[in-house]
Coordinates of C-alpha atoms and ligand atoms in Angstrom, one line a residue:
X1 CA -31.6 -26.5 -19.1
X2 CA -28.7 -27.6 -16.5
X3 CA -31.6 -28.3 -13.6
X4 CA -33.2 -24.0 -13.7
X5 CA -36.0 -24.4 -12.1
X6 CA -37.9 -21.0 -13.5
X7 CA -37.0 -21.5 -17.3
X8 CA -39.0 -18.0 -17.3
X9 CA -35.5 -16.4 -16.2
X10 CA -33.8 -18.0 -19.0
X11 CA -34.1 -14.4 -21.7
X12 CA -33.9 -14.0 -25.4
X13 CA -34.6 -10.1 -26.0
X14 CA -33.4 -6.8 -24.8
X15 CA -35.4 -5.1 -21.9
X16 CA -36.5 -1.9 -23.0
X17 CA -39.2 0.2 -21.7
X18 CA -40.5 -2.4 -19.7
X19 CA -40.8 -5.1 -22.7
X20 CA -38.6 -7.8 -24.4
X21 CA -37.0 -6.8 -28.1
X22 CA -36.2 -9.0 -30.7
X23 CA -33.4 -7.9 -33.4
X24 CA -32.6 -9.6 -36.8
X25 CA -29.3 -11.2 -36.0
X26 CA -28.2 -13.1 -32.4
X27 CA -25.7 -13.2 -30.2
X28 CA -24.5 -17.2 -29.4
X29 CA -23.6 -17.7 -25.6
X30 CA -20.9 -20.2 -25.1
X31 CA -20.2 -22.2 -21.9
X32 CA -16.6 -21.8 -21.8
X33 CA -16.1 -25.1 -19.8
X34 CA -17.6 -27.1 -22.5
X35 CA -18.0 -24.5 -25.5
X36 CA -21.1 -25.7 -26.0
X37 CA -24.1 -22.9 -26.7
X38 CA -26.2 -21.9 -23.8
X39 CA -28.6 -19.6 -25.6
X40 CA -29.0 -17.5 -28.7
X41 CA -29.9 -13.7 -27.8
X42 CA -31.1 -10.8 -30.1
X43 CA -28.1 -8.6 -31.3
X44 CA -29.4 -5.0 -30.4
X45 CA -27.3 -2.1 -31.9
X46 CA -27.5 1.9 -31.9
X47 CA -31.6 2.0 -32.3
X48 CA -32.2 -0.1 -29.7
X49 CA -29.4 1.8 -27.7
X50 CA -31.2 5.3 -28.4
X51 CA -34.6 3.8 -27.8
X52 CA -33.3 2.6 -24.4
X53 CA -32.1 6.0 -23.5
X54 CA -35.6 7.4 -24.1
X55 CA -37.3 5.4 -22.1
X56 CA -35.2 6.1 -19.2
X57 CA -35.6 9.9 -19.8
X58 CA -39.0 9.7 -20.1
X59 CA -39.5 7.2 -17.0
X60 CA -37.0 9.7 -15.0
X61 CA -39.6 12.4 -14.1
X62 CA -42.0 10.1 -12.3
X63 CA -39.2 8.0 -10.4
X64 CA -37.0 10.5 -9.3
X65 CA -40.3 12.1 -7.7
X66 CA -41.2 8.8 -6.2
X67 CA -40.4 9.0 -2.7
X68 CA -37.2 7.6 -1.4
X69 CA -39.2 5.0 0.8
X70 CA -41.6 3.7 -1.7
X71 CA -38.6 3.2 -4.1
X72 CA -36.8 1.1 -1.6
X73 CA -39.5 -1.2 -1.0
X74 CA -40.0 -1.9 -4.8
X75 CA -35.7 -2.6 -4.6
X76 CA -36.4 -4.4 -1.4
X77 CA -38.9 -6.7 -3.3
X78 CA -36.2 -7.0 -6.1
X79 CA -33.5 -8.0 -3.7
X80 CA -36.1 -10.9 -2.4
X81 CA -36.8 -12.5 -6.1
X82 CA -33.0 -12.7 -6.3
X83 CA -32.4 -14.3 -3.3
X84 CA -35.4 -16.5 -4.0
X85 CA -33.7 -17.5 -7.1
X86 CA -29.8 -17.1 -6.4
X87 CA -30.0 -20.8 -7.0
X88 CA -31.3 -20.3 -11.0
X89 CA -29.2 -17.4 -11.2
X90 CA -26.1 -19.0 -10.0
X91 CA -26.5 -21.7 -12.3
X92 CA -27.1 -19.5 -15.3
X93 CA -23.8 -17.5 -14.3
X94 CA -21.6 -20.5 -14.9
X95 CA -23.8 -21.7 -17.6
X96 CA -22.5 -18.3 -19.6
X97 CA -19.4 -17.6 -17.1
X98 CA -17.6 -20.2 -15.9
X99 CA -17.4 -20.0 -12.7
X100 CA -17.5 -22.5 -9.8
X101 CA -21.8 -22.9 -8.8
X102 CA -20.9 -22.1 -5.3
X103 CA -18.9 -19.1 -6.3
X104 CA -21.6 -18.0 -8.7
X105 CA -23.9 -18.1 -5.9
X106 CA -21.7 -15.6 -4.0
X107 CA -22.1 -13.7 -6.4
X108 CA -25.8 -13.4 -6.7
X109 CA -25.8 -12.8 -2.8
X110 CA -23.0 -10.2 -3.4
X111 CA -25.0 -8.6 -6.1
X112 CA -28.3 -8.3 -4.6
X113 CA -26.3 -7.1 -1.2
X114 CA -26.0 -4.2 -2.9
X115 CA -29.5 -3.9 -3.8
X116 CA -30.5 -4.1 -0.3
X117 CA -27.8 -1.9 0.7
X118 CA -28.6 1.2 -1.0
X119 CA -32.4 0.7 -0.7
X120 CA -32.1 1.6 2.6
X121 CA -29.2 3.8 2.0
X122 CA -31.4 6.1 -0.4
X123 CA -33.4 7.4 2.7
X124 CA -31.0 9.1 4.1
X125 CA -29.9 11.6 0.8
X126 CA -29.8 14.4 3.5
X127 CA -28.7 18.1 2.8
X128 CA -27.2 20.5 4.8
X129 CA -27.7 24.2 6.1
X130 CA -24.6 26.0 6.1
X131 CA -24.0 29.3 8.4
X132 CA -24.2 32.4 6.0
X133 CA -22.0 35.4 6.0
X134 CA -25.1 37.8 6.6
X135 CA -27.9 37.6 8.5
X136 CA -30.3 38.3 6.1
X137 CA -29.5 35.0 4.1
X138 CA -30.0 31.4 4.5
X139 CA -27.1 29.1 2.6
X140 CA -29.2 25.4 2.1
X141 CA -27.9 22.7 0.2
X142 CA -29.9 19.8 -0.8
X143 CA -29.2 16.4 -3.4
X144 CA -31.1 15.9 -6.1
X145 CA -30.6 12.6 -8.9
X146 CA -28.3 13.3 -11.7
X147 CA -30.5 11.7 -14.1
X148 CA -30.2 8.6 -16.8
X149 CA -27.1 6.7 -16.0
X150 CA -25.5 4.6 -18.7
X151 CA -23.0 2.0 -18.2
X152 CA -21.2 -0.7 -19.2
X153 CA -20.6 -3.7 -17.2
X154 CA -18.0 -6.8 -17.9
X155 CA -18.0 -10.5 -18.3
X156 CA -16.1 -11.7 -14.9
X157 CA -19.6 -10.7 -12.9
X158 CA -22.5 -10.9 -14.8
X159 CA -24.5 -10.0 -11.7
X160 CA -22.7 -7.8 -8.9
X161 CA -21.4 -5.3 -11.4
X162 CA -24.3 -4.1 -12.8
X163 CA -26.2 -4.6 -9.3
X164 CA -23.5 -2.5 -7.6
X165 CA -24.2 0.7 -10.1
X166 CA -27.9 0.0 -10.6
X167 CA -28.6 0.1 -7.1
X168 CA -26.9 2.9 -6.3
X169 CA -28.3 4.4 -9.4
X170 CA -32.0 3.4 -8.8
X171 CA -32.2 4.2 -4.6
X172 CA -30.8 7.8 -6.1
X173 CA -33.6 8.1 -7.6
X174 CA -32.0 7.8 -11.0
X175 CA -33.0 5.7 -14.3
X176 CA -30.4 3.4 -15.8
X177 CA -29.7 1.7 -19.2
X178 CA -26.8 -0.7 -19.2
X179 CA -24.6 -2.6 -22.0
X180 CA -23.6 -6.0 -20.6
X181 CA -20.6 -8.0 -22.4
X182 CA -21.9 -10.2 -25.4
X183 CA -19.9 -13.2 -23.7
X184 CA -22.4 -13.1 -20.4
X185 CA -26.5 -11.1 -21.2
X186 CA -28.2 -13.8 -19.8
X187 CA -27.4 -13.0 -16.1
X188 CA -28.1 -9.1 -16.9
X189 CA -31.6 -10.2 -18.6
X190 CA -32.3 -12.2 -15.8
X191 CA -32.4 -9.4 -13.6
X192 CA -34.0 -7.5 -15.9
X193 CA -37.0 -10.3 -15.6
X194 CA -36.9 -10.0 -11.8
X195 CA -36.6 -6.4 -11.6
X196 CA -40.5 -6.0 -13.9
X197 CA -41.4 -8.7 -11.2
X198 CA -40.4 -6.9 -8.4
X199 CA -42.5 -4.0 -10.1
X200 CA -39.9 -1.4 -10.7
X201 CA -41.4 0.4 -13.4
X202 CA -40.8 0.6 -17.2
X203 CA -37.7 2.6 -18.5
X204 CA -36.6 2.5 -14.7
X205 CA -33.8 -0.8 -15.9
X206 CA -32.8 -1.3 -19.1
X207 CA -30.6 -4.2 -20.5
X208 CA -29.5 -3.4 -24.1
X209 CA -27.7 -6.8 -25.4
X210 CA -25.5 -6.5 -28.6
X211 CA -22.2 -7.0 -30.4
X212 CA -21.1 -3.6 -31.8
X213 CA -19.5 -2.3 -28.9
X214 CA -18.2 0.7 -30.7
X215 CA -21.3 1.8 -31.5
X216 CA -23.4 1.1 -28.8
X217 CA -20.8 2.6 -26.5
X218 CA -20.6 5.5 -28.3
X219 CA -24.5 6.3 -27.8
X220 CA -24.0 6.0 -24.5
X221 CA -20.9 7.8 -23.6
X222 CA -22.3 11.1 -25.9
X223 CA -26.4 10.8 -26.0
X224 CA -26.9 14.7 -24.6
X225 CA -29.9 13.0 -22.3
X226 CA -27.2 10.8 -20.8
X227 CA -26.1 12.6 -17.9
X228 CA -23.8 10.5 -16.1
X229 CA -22.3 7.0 -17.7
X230 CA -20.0 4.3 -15.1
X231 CA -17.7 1.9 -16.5
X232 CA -15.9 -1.5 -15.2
X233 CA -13.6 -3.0 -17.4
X234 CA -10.0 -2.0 -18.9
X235 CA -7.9 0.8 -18.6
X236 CA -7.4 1.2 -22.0
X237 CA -10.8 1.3 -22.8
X238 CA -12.0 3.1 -20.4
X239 CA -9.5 6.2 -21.4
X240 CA -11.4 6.1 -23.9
X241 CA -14.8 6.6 -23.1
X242 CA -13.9 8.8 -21.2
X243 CA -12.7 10.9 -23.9
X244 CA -16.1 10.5 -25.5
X245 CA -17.8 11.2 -22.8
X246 CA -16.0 14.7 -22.7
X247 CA -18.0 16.2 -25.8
X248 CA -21.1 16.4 -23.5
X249 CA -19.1 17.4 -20.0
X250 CA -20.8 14.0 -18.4
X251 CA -19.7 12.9 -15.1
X252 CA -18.1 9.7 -14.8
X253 CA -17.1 6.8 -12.6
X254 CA -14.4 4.4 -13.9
X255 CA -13.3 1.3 -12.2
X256 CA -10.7 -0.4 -14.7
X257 CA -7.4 -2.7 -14.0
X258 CA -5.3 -3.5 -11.1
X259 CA -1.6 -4.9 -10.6
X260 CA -2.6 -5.6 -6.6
X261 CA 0.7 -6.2 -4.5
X262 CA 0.1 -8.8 -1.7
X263 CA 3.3 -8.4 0.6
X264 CA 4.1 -11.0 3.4
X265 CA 6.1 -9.9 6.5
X266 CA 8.4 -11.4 8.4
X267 CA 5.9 -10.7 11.4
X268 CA 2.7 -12.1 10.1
X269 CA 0.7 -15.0 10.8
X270 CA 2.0 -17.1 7.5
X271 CA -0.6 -20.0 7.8
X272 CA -3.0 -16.9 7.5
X273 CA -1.5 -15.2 4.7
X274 CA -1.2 -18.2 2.9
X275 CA -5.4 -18.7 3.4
X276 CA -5.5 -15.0 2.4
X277 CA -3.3 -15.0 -0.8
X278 CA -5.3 -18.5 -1.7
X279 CA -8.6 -16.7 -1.7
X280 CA -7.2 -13.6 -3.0
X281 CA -5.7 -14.7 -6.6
X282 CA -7.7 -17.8 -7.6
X283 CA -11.2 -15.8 -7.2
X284 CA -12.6 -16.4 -10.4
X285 CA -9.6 -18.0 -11.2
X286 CA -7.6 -14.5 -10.7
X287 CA -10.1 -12.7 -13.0
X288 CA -10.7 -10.2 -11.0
X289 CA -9.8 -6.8 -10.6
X290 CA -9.1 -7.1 -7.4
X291 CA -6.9 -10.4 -7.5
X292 CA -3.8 -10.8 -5.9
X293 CA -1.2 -10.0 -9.1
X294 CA 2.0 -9.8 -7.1
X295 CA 3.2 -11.3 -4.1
X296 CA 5.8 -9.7 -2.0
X297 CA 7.5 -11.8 0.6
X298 CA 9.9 -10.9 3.2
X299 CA 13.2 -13.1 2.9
X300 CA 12.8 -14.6 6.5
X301 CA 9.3 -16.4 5.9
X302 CA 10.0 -16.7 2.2
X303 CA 10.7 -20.4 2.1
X304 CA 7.9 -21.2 4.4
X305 CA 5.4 -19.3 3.2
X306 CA 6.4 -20.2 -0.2
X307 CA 6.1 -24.4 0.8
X308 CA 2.7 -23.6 2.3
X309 CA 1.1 -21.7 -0.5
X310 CA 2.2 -23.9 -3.3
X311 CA 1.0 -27.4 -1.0
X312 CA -2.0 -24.9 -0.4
X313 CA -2.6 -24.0 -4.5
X314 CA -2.1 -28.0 -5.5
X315 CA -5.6 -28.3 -3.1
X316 CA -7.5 -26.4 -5.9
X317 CA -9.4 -28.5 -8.6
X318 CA -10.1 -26.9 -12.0
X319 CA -12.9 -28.1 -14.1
X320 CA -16.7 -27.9 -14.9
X321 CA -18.4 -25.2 -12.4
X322 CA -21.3 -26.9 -12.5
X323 CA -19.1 -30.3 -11.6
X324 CA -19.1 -30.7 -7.8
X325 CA -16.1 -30.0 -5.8
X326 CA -14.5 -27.8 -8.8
X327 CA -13.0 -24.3 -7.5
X328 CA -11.2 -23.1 -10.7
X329 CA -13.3 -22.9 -13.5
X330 CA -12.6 -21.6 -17.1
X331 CA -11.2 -18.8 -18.4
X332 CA -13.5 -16.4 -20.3
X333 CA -11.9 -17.4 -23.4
X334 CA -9.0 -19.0 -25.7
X335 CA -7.2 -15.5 -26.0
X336 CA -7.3 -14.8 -22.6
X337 CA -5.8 -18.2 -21.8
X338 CA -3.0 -17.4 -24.6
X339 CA -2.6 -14.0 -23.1
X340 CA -1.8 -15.7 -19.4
X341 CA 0.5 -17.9 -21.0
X342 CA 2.6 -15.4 -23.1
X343 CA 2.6 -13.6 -19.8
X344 CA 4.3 -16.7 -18.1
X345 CA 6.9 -17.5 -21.2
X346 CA 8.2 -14.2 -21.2
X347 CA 9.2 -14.1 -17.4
X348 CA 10.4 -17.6 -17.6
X349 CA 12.8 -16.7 -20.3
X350 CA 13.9 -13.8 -18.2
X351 CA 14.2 -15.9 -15.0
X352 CA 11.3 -16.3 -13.4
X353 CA 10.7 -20.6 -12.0
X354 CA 7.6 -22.6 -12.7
X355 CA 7.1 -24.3 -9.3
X356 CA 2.9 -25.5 -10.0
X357 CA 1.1 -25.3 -13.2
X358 CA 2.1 -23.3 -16.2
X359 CA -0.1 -25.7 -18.2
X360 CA -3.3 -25.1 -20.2
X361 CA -5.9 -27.1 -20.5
X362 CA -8.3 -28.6 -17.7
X363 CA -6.8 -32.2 -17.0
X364 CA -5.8 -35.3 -19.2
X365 CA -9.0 -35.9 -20.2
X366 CA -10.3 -32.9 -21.4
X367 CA -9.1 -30.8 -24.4
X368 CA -10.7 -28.0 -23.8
X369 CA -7.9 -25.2 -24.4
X370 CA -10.1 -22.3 -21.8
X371 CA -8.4 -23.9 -18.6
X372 CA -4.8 -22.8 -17.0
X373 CA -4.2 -24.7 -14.3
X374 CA -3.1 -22.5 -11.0
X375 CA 0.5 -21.2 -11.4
X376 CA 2.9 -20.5 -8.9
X377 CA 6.2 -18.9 -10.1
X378 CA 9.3 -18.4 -8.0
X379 CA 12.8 -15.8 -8.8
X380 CA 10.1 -13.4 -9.9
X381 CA 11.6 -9.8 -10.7
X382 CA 9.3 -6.8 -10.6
X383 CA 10.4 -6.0 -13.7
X384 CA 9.3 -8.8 -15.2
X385 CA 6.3 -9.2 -17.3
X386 CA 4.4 -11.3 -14.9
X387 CA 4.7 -8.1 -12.3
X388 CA 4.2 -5.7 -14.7
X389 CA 0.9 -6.7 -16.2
X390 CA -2.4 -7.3 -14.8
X391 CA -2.4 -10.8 -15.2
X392 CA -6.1 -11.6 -15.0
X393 CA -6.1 -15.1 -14.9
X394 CA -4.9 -17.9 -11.9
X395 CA -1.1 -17.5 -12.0
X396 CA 0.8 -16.5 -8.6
X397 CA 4.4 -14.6 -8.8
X398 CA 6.4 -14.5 -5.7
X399 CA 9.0 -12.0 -5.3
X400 CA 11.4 -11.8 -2.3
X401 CA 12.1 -9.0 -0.3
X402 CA 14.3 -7.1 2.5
X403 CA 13.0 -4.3 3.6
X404 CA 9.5 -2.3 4.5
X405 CA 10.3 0.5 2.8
X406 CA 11.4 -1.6 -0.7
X407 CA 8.0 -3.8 -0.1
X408 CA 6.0 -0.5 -0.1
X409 CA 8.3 0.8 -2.9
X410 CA 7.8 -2.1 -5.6
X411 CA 4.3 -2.1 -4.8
X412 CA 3.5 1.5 -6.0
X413 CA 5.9 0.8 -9.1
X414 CA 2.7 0.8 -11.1
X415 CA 0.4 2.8 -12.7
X416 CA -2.2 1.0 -11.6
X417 CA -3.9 1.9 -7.7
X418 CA -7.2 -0.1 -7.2
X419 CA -6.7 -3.3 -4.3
X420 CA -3.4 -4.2 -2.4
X421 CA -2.8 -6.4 0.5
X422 CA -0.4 -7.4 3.5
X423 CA 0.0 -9.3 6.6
X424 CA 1.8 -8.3 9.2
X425 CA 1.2 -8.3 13.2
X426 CA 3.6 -5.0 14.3
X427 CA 0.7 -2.4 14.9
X428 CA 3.5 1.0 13.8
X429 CA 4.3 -1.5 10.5
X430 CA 0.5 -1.8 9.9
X431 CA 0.1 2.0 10.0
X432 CA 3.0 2.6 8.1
X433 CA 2.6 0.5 5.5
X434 CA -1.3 0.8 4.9
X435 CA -0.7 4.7 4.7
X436 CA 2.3 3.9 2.1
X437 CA 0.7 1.9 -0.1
X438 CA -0.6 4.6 -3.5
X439 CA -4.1 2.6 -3.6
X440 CA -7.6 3.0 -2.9
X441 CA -8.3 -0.3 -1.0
X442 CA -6.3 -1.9 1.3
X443 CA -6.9 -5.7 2.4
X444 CA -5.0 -5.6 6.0
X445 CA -4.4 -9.2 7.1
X446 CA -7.2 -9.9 5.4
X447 CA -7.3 -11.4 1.6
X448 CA -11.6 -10.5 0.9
X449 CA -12.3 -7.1 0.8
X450 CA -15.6 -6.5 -1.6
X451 CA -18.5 -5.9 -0.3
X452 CA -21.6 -3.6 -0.1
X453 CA -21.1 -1.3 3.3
X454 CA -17.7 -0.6 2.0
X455 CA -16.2 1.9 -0.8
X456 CA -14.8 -0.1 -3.6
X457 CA -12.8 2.3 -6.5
X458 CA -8.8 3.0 -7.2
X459 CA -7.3 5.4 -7.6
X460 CA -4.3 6.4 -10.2
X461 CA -5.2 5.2 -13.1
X462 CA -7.6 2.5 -11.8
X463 CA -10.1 4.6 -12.0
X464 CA -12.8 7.1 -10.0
X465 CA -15.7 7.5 -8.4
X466 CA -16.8 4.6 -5.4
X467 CA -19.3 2.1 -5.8
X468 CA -20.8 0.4 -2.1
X469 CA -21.6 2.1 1.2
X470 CA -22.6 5.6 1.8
X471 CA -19.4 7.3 -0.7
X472 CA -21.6 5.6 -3.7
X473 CA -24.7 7.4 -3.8
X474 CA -22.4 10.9 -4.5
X475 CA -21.8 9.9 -7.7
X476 CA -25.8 9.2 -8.4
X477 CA -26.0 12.8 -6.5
X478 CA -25.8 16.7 -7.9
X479 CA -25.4 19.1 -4.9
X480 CA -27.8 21.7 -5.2
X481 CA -27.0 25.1 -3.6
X482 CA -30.3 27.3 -2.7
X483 CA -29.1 30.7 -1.1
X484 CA -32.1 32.3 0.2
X485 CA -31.7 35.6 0.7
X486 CA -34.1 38.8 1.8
X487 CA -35.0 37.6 5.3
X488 CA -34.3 41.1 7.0
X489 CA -37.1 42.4 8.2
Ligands
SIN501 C1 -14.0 -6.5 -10.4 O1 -13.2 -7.4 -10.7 O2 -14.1 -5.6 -11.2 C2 -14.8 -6.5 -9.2 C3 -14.3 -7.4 -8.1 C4 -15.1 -7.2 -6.8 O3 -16.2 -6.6 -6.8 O4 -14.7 -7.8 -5.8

């Protein structure tokens, strides 16, 4: 299939417990560039949901007693057989994703990054001793693994997101069970294949496949031997499994929407903020949480800037990922293209100019309705429901601005607190404005911020909890407190 070299990686089954489960009923796994099927896989529900979770409670004793070292070098080994096959695992991804090869292989790179990250990073789970107020106590505090993890994990990466809580999971010393999204298993199943390679044991990583999300979710967010469940996807959704999740007091980490702002100043290197706004909101042609959703420029460099990115966005060409030379693929789906597009009509009736794009479809001689071409839309208001939405798909609105303080102001206007970026050279604006801005990344001059050294979460209602560098082992982590007392002699 589509030139994968290892057909072995190519799965059918949920992992459980170390082996490969068949169900009654499958799942069909589209192509979205061509709608054609790329695999059928086994439709798993609550049984298979619950059996999942038992293995990883039973497999949690003997890895969380492993120790830290001889866990990394099983993850280490792990992280190898992905890089060894990022090429099969790539392809796969935009088999089932969409996206562009060479941005699917980013990903696998991105993913297993974090594998090799927090390998090492799970050696250094060190305690504390903290001064006591007598001196016949000792106050010692040490970190011990939560226990099973569940989580869910979306369709825009297949690989990174469930490699970036996995890892942390696993070098923790925890055992995991994740749902993938029906539209994209096979890249979760894959590294479920790599990961009984590598020889992390069974129950250790579990990949439950299957349709009834309701239900499956709801195992996961209230099974009593869950102990701590992490979510990418929605807002909306996530509220609400974090609701469920109440009924057994788990702890959770949520990373759901964005609205990012990306604000241009009158000071800043334009050429540069045009390369960074480029990469920023057609990643995965803009589905990303992350992605540019707003763009904020200062009325001085607003025409130039504006001239440079649109010459810039008509560089892009959408198509086949697997087609060379493509760098917008797909969207996920039909809806989501229809949802983009609603997005666009209602600010164009309300004011907002279609400079590029606002068109679906790939090109004239394809009919395939899952492309919208890359948008740019000018006399954008940030009341307007381009600016007000997470847009989650390749559409760019630009809104003019006068002053610092109103840049920073209309970029909070949101409920939303996960990514934002600006460029800007003044060194007191760069303070000023990074402090200002209600989120919890902050691109500065810079357009790429993901990646495994670094804390990636939101805050307001984008979420909790960090995932990458140090900050996302805590949430893998209980504190323990031992107070040892009667040392007098
Ligand atoms: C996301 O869209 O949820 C993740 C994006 C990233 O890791 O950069």
């Amino acid at each position: 299939m589509h030139n994968i070299k290892d057909k072995q990686l190519i799965k059918h089954f949920s992992y459980i417990n170390g082996s490969w489960h068949s169900s009654e009923t499958n799942i069909d796994v589209l192509n979205p560039a061509t709608g054609e099927l790329v695999a059928s896989v086994s439709n798993a529900g609550v049984v298979e949901t619950e059996m999942a979770v038992k293995a990883a409670k039973k497999a949690l004793k003997a890895w969380s007693n492993k120790p830290a070292n001889e866990r990394a070098k099983l993850m280490r080994t792990w992280f190898d057989l992905m890089m060894a096959n990022q090429d099969d695992l790539g392809r796969i991804l935009t088999l089932e994703q969409g996206k562009p090869l060479a941005e699917a292989k980013g990903e696998i790179a991105y993913g297993a990054a974090f594998i090799e990250w927090f390998a090492e990073e799970g050696k250094r789970v060190y305690g504390d001793t903290i001064p006591a107020p007598a001196n016949d106590k000792r106050i010692i505090v040490i970190k011990q693994p939560i226990g099973v993890v569940a989580a869910i994990t979306p369709w825009n990466f297949p690989n990174a997101m469930i490699a970036r809580k996995a890892a942390a999971a696993l070098a923790a010393g925890c055992t995991f069970v994740v749902r993938p999204a029906t539209q994209t298993p096979l890249s979760a199943l894959a590294m479920a294949e790599l990961a009984e390679r590598a020889g992390i044991p069974a129950g250790v990583f579990n990949v439950v496949v299957g349709s009834d999300a309701k239900a499956m979710g709801k195992v996961l967010t209230e099974h009593p031997d869950v102990a701590k469940f992490t979510f990418t996807g929605s807002t909306a959704v996530g509220k609400a499994l974090i609701s469920q999740c109440a009924s057994t007091v788990k702890k959770v980490s949520m990373e759901l929407g964005g609205n990012a702002p990306f604000i241009v100043f009158d000071d800043a290197d334009i050429d540069a903020a045009v390369r960074g706004a480029l990469a920023s909101k057609y990643r995965n042609a803009g589905q990303t949480c992350v992605c540019t959703n707003r763009i904020f420029v200062q009325q001085g460099v607003l025409t130039e800037f504006t001239e440079k990115f649109v010459k810039a966005v008509q560089t892009l060409s959408v198509g086949n990922g697997l087609s060379a030379g493509v760098t917008i693929g797909p969207m996920i789906s039909v809806e989501a293209v229809t949802e983009v597009a609603n997005l666009v009509e209602k600010s164009v009736q309300a004011g907002a100019k279609v400079v590029l794009g606002g068109q679906q479809g790939c090109d004239s001689t394809s009919a395939n309705q899952n492309f919208y071409q890359p948008t740019v839309l000018t006399s954008v208001t940030n009341d307007m429901p381009i600016a007000q939405n997470e847009i989650f798909g390749p559409v760019s609105p630009i809104i003019a601005f006068e002053e610092e303080a109103q840049a920073i102001s209309m970029a909070n206007d949101t409920e939303f607190g996960l990514a934002a970026y600006f460029y800007a050279r003044d060194i007191g604006r760069i303070w000023r404005v990074a402090e200002g801005l209600e989120y919890g990344m902050v691109g500065i001059n810079e357009g790429i911020i993901s990646n495994a050294a670094a804390p990636f979460g939101g805050v307001k209602q984008s979420g909790n909890g960090r995932e990458g560098s140090k900050y996302g082992l805590d949430d893998y982590l209980e504190i323990k407190y031992l107070c040892m007392g009667g040392l007098d002699k």
